[in-house]
PDB file of C-alpha atoms in Angstrom:
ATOM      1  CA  UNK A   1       0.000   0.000   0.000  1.00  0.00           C
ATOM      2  CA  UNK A   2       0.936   3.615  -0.823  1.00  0.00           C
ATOM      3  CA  UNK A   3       0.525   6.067   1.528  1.00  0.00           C
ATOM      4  CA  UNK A   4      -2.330   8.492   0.867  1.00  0.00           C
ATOM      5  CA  UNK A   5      -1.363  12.454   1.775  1.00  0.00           C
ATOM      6  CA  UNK A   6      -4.787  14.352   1.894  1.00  0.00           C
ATOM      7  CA  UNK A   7      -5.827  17.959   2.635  1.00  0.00           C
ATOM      8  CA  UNK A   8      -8.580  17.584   5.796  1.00  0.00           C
ATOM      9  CA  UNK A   9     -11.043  18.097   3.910  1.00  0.00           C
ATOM     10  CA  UNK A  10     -10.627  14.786   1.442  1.00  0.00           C
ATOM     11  CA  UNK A  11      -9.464  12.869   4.071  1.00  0.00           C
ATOM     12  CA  UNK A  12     -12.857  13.275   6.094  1.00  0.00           C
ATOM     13  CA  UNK A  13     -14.329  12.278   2.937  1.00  0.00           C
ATOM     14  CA  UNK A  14     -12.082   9.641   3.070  1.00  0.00           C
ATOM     15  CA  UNK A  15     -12.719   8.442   6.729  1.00  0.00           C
ATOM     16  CA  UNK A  16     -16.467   8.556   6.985  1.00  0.00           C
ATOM     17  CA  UNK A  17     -16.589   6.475   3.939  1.00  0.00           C
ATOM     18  CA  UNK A  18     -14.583   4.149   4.973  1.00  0.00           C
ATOM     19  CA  UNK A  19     -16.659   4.206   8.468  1.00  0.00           C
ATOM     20  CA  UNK A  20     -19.502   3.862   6.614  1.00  0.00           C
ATOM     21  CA  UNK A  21     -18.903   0.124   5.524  1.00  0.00           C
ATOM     22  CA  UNK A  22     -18.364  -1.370   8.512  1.00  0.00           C
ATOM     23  CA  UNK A  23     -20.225  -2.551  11.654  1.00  0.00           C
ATOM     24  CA  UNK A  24     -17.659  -3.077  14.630  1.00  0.00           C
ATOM     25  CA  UNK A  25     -14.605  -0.826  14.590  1.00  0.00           C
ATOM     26  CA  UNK A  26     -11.729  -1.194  17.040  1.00  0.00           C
ATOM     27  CA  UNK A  27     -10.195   1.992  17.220  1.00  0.00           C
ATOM     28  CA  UNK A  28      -6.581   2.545  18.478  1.00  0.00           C
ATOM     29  CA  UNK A  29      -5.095   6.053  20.171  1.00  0.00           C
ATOM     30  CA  UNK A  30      -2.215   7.591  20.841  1.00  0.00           C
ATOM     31  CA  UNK A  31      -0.591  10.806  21.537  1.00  0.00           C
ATOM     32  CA  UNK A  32      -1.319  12.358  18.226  1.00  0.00           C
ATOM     33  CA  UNK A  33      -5.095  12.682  19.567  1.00  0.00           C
ATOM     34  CA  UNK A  34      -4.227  15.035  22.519  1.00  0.00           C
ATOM     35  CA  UNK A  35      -1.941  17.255  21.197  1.00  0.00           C
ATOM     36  CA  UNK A  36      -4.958  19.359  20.201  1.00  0.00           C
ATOM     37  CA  UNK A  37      -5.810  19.614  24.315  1.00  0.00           C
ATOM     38  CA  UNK A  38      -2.232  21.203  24.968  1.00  0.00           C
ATOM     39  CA  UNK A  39       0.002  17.713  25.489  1.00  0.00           C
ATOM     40  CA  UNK A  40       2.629  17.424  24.007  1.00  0.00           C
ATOM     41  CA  UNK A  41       3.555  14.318  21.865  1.00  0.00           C
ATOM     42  CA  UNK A  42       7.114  12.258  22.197  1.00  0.00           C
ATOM     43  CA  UNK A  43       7.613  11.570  18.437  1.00  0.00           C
ATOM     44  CA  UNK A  44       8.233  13.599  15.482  1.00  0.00           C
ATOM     45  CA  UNK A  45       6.328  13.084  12.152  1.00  0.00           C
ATOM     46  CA  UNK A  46       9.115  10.272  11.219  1.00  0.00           C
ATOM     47  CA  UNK A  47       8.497   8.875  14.626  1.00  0.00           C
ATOM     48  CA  UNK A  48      11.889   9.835  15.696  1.00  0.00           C
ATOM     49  CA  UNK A  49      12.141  11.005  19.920  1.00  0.00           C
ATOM     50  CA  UNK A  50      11.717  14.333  20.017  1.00  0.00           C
ATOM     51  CA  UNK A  51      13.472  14.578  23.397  1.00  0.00           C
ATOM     52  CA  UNK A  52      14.790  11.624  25.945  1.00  0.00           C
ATOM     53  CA  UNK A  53      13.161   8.660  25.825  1.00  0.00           C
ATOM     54  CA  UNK A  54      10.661   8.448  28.916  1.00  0.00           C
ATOM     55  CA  UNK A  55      12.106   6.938  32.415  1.00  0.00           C
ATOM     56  CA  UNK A  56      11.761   3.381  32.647  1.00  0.00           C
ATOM     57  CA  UNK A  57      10.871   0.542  35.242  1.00  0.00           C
ATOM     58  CA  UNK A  58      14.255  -0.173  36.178  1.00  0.00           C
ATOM     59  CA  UNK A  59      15.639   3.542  36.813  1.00  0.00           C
ATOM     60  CA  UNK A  60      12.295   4.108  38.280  1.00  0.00           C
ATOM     61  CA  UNK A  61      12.767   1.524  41.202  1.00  0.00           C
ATOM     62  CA  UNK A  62      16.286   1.404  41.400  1.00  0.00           C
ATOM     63  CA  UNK A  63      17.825   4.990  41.609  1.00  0.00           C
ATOM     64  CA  UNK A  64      16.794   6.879  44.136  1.00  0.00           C
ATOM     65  CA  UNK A  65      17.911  10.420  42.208  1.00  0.00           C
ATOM     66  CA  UNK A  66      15.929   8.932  38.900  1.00  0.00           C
ATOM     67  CA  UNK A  67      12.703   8.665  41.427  1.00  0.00           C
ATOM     68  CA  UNK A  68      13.321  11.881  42.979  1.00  0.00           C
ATOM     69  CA  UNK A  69      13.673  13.543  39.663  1.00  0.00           C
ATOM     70  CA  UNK A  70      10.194  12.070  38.246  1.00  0.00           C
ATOM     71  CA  UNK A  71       8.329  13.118  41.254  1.00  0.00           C
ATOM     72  CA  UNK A  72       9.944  16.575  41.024  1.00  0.00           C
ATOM     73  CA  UNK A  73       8.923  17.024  37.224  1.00  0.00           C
ATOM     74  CA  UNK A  74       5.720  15.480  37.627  1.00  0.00           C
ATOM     75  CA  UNK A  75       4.987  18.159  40.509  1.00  0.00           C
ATOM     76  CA  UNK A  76       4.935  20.687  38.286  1.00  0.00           C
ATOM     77  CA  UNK A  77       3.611  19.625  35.340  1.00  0.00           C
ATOM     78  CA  UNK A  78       0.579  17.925  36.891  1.00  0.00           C
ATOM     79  CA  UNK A  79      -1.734  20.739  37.261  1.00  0.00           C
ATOM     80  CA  UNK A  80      -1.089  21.861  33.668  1.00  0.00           C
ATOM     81  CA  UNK A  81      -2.062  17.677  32.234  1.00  0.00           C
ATOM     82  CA  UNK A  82      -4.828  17.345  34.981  1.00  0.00           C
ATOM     83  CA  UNK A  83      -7.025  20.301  33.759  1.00  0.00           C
ATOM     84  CA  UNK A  84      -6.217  19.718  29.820  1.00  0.00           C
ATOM     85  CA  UNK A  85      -9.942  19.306  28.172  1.00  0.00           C
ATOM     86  CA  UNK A  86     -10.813  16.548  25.458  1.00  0.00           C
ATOM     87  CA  UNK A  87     -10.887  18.250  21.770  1.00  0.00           C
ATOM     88  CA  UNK A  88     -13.247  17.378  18.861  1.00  0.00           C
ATOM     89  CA  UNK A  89     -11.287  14.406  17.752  1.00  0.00           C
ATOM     90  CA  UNK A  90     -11.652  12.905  21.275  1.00  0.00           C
ATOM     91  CA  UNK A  91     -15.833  14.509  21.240  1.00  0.00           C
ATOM     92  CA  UNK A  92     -16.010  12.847  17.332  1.00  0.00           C
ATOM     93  CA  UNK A  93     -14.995   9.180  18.577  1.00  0.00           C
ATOM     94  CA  UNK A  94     -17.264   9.407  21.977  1.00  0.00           C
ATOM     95  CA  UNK A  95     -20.562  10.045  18.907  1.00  0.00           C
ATOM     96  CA  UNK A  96     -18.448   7.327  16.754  1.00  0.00           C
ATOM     97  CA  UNK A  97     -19.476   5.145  19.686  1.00  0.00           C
ATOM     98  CA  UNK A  98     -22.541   6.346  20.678  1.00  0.00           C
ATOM     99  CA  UNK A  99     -24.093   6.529  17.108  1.00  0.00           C
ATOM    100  CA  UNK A 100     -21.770   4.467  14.719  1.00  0.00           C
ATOM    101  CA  UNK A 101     -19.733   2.019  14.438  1.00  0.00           C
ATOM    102  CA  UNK A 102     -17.102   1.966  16.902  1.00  0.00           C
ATOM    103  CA  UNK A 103     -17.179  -0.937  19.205  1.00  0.00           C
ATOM    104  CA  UNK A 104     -14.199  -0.602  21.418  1.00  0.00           C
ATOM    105  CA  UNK A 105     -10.749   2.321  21.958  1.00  0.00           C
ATOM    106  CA  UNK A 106      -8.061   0.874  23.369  1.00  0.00           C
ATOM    107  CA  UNK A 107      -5.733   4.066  23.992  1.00  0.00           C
ATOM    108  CA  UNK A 108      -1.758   4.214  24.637  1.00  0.00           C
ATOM    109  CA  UNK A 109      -2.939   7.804  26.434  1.00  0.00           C
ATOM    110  CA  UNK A 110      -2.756   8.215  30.471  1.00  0.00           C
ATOM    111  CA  UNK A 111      -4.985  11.134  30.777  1.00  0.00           C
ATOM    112  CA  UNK A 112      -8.057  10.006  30.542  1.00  0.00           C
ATOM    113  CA  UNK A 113      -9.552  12.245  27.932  1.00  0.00           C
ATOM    114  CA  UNK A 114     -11.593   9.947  25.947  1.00  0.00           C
ATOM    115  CA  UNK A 115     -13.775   8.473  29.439  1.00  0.00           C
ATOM    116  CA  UNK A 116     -14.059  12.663  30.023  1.00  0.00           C
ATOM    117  CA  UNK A 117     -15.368  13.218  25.991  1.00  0.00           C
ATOM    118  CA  UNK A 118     -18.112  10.646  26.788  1.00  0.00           C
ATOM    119  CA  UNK A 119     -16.670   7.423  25.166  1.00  0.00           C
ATOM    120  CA  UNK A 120     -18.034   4.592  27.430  1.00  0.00           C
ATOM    121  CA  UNK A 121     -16.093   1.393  26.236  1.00  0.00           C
ATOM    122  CA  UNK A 122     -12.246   2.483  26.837  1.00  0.00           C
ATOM    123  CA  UNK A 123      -9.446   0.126  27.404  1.00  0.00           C
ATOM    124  CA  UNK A 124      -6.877   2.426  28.562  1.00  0.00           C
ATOM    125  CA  UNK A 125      -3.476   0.233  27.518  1.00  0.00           C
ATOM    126  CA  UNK A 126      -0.754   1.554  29.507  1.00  0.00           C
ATOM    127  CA  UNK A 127      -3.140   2.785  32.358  1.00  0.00           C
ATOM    128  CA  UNK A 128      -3.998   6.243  33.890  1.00  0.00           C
ATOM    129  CA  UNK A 129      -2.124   9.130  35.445  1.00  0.00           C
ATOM    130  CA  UNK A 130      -5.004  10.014  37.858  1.00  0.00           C
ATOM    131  CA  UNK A 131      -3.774   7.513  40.449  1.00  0.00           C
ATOM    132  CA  UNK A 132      -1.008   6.657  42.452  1.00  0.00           C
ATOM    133  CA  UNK A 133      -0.129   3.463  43.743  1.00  0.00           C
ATOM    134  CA  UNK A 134       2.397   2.404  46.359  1.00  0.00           C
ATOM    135  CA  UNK A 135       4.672  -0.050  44.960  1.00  0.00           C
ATOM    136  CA  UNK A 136       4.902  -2.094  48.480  1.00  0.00           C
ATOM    137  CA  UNK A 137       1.566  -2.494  50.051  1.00  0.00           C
ATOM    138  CA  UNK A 138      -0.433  -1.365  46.348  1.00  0.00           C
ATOM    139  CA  UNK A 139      -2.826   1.087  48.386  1.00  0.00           C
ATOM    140  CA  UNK A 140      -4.055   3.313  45.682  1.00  0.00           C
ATOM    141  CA  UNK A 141      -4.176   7.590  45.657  1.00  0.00           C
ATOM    142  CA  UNK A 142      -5.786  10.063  43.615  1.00  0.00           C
ATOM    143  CA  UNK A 143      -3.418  12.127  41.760  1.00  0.00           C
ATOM    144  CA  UNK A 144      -5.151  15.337  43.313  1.00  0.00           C
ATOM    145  CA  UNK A 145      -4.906  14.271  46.445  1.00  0.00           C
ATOM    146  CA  UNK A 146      -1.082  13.618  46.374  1.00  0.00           C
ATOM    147  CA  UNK A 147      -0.554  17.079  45.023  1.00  0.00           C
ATOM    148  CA  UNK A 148      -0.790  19.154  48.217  1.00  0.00           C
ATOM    149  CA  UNK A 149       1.150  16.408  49.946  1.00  0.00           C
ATOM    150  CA  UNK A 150       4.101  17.662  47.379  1.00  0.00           C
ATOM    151  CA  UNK A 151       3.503  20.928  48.196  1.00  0.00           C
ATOM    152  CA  UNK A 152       3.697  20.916  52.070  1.00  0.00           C
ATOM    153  CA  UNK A 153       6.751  18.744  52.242  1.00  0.00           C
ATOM    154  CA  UNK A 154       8.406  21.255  49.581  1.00  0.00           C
ATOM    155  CA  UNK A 155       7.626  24.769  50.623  1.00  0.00           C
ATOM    156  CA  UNK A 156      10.819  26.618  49.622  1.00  0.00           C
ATOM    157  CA  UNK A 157      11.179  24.432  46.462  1.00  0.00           C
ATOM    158  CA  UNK A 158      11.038  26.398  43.293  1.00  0.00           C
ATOM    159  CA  UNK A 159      11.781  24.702  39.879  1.00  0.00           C
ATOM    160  CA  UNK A 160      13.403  27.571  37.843  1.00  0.00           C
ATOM    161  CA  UNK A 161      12.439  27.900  34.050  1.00  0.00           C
ATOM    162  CA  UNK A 162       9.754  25.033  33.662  1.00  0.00           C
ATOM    163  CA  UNK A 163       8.145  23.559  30.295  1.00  0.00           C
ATOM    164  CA  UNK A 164       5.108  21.112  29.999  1.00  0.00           C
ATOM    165  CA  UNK A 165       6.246  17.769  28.835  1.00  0.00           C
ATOM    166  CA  UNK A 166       4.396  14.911  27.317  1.00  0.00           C
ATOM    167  CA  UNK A 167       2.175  13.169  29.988  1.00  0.00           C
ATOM    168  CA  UNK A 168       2.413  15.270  33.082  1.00  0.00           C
ATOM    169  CA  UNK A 169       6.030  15.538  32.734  1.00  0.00           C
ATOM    170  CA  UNK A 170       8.127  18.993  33.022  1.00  0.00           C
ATOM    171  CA  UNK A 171      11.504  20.586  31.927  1.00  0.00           C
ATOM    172  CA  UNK A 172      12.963  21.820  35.146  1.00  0.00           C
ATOM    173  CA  UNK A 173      16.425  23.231  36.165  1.00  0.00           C
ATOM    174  CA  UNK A 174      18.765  20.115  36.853  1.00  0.00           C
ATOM    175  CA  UNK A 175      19.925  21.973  40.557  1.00  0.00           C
ATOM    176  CA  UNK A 176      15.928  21.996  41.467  1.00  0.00           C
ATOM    177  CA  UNK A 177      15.475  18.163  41.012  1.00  0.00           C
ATOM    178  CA  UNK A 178      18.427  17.539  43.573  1.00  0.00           C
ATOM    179  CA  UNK A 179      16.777  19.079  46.410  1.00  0.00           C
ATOM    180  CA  UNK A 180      13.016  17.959  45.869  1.00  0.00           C
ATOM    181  CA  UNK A 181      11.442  15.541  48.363  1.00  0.00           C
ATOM    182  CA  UNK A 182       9.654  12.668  47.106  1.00  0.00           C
ATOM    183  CA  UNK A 183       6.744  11.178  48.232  1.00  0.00           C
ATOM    184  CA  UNK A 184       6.310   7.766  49.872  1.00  0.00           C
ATOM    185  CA  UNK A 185       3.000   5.483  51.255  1.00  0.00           C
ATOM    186  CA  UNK A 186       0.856   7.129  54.040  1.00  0.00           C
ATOM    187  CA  UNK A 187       0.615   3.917  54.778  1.00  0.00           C
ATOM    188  CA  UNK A 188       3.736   1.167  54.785  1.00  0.00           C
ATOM    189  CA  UNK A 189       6.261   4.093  53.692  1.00  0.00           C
ATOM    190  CA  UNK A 190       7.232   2.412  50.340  1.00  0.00           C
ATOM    191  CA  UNK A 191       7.524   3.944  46.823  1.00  0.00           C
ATOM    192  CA  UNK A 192       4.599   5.076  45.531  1.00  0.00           C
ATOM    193  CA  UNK A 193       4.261   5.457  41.410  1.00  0.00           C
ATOM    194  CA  UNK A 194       1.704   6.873  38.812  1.00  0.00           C
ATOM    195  CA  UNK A 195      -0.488   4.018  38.155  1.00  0.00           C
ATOM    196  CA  UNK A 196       1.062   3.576  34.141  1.00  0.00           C
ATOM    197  CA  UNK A 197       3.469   1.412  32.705  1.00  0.00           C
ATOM    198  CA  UNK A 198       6.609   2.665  32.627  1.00  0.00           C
ATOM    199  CA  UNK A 199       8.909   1.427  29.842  1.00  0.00           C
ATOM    200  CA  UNK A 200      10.330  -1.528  30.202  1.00  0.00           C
ATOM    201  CA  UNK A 201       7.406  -2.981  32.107  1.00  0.00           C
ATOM    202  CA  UNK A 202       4.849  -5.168  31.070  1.00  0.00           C
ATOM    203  CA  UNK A 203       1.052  -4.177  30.279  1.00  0.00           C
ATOM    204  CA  UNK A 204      -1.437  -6.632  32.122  1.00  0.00           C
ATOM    205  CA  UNK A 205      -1.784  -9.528  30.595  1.00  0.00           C
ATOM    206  CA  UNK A 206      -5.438  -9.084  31.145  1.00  0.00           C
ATOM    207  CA  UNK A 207      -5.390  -5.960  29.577  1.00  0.00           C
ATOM    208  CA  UNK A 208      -3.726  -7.114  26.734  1.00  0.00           C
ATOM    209  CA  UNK A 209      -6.558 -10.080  27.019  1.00  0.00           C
ATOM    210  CA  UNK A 210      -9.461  -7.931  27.098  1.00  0.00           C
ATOM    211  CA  UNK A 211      -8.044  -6.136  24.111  1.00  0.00           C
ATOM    212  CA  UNK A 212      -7.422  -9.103  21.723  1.00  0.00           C
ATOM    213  CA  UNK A 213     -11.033  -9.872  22.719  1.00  0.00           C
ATOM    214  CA  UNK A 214     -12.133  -6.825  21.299  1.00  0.00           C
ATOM    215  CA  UNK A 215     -10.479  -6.815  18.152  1.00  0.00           C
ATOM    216  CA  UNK A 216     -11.028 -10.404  17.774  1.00  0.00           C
ATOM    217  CA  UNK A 217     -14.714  -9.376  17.505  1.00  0.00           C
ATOM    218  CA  UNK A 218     -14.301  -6.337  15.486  1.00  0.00           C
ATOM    219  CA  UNK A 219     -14.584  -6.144  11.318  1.00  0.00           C
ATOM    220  CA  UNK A 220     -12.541  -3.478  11.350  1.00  0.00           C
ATOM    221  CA  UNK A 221      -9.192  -1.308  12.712  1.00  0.00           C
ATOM    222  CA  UNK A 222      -8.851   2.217  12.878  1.00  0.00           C
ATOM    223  CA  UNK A 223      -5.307   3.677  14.539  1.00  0.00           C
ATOM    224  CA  UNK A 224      -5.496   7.434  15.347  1.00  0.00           C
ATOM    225  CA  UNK A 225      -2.510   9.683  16.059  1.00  0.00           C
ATOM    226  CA  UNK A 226      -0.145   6.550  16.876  1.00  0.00           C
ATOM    227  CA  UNK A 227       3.191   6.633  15.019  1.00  0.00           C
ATOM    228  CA  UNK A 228       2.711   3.049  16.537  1.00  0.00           C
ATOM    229  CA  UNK A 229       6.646   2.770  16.937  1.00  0.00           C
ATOM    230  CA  UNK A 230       6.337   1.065  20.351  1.00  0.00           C
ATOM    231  CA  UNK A 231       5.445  -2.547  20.207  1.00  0.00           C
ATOM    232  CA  UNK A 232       2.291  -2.770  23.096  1.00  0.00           C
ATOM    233  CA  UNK A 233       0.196  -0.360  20.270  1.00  0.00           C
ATOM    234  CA  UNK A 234       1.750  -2.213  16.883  1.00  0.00           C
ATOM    235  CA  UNK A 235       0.956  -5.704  17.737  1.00  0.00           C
ATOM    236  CA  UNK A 236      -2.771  -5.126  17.613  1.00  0.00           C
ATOM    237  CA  UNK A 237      -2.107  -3.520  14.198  1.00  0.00           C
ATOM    238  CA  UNK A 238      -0.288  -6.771  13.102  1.00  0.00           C
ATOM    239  CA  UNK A 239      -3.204  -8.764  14.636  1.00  0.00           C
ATOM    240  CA  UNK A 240      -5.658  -7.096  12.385  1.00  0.00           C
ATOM    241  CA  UNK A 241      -3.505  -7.245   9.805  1.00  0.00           C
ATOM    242  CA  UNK A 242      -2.909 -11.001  10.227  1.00  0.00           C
ATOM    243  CA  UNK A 243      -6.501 -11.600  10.014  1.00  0.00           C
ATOM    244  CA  UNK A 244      -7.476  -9.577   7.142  1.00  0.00           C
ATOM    245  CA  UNK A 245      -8.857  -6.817   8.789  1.00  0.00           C
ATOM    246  CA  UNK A 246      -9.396  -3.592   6.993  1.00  0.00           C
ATOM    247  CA  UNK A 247      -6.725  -1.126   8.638  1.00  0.00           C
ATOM    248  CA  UNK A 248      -7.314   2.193   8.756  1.00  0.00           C
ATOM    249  CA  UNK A 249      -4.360   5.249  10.276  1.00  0.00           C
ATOM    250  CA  UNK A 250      -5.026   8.832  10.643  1.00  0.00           C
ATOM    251  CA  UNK A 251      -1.381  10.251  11.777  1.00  0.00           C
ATOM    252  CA  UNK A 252       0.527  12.959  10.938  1.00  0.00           C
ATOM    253  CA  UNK A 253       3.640  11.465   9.623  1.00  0.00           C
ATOM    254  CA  UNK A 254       4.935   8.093   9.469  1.00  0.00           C
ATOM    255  CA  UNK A 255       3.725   4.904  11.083  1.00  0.00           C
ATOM    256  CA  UNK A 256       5.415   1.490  11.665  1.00  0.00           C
ATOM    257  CA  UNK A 257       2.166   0.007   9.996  1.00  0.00           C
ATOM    258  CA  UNK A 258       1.879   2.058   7.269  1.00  0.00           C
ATOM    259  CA  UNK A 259       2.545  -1.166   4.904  1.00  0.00           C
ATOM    260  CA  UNK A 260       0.210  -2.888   6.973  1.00  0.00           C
ATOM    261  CA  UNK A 261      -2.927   0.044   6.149  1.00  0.00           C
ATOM    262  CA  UNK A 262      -5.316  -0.340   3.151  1.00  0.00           C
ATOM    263  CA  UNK A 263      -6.290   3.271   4.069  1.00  0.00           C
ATOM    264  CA  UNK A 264      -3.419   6.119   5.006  1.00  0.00           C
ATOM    265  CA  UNK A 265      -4.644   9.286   6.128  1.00  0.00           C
ATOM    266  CA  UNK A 266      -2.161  11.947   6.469  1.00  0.00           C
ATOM    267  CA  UNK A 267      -3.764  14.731   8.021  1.00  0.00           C
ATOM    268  CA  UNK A 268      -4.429  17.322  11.268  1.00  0.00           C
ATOM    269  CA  UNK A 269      -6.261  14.934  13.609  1.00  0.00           C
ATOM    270  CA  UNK A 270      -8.879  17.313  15.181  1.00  0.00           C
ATOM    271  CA  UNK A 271     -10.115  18.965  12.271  1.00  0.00           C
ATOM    272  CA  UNK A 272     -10.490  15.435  10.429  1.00  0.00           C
ATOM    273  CA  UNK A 273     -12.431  13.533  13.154  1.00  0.00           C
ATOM    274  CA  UNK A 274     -14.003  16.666  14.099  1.00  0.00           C
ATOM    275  CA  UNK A 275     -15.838  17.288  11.022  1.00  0.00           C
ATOM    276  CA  UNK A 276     -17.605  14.039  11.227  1.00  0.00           C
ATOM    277  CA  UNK A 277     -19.975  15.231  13.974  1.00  0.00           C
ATOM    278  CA  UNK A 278     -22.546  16.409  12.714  1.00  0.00           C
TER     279      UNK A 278
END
């Protein structure tokens, strides 16, 4: 398959004919899709890193300056990701659900946008930024709540020149992330981390289950803003793929499925999906 390059206004064409000849469509999401609420994506349109990759498992649990550091950036970029609003793409799928044909979104996102749009039947993949869990007893907080926590146990801190990041992360002065104290369990005392998976950690295999399931009884596949380059999102595009699925990708820029599409949509996300409502 070629890839297709379309102006928005072809490429809705596009899309809600495609839509249009189908019953049950599995619908994938990533980043691309909230970029248009103010958070900022990870890859570039040839689904290159446009910064350091993000902090994984290991580092996570095992350094105690790499955990210090998260909490620190996360501090300040959480009130910025925990008021961002859902945009029409995310308002177009919820009515794609509620009116058409789309079954079941499965989303690589952690902020929860699509549940806040309306859409009811949301596997979120790599699990949601809202809450905290301790890592030794598993006692589960609300994001909100841990915030003033951060606050009173840092009330001289000050993070110099700061700049949102993709998923709640921020760019903060290196000197500010050495002196920030981290938060532990209420509880037990242990680690506590954003309930997500980090890199290098494994999705739940019932997750992953009640995913398969999905697709398995979908006639269709449509990917939106997913460059797809990590392997947890791809493998459900090879699944549908494998079983002769129609395929479907909005993106802007290059996918690791784009071989794998019989329909390529290269085009701005919001304005595309958004001009299917009616």
């Amino acid at each position: 398959m070629s890839a297709i390059v379309l102006d928005t206004p072809d490429a809705t064409t596009q899309l809600r004919d495609w839509l249009a000849g189908f019953q049950r469509v599995f619908v994938l999401t990533g980043a691309g899709i909230s970029t248009g609420s103010g958070i900022p994506d990870y890859r570039d349109a040839n689904g290159d890193w446009k910064r350091a990759a993000p902090v994984t498992w290991q580092a996570f649990t095992g350094d105690p300056a790499v955990y210090r550091r998260y909490w620190a950036r996360s501090f300040v970029g959480w009130p910025k990701f925990s008021v961002a609003q859902p945009n029409a793409a995310h308002r177009a799928l919820a009515m794609l659900e509620h009116d058409g044909p789309v079954t079941t979104l499965l989303t690589q996102n952690v902020d929860g946008l699509h549940q806040r749009a309306g859409s009811q039947r949301v596997i979120d993949l790599h699990g949601r930024l809202d809450q905290v869990t301790c890592l030794s007893c598993g006692h589960l907080t609300p994001r909100d709540v841990l915030q003033p926590r951060l606050v009173a146990d840092n009330p001289h801190w000050h993070p110099g020149d700061a700049a949102m990041a993709p998923d709640g992360d921020a760019d903060i002065a290196a000197e500010a992330e050495k002196i920030f104290v981290p938060p532990h369990c209420l509880l037990c005392g242990g680690m506590l981390k954003p309930d997500v998976v980090f890199f290098g950690e494994n999705v739940p295999r019932a997750r992953v289950q009640d995913a398969q399931a999905a697709l398995g009884a979908s006639d269709a596949m449509l990917v939106v803003g997913s460059s797809l380059m990590v392997y947890s999102g791809f493998r459900f595009a090879k699944m549908a793929a494998d079983a002769g699925l129609p395929l479907a990708i909005l993106n802007g820029g290059t996918t690791r499925a784009d071989a794998l599409a019989t329909l390529r949509l290269d085009a701005e996300i919001g304005a595309t999906l958004g001009a299917l409502a009616p």
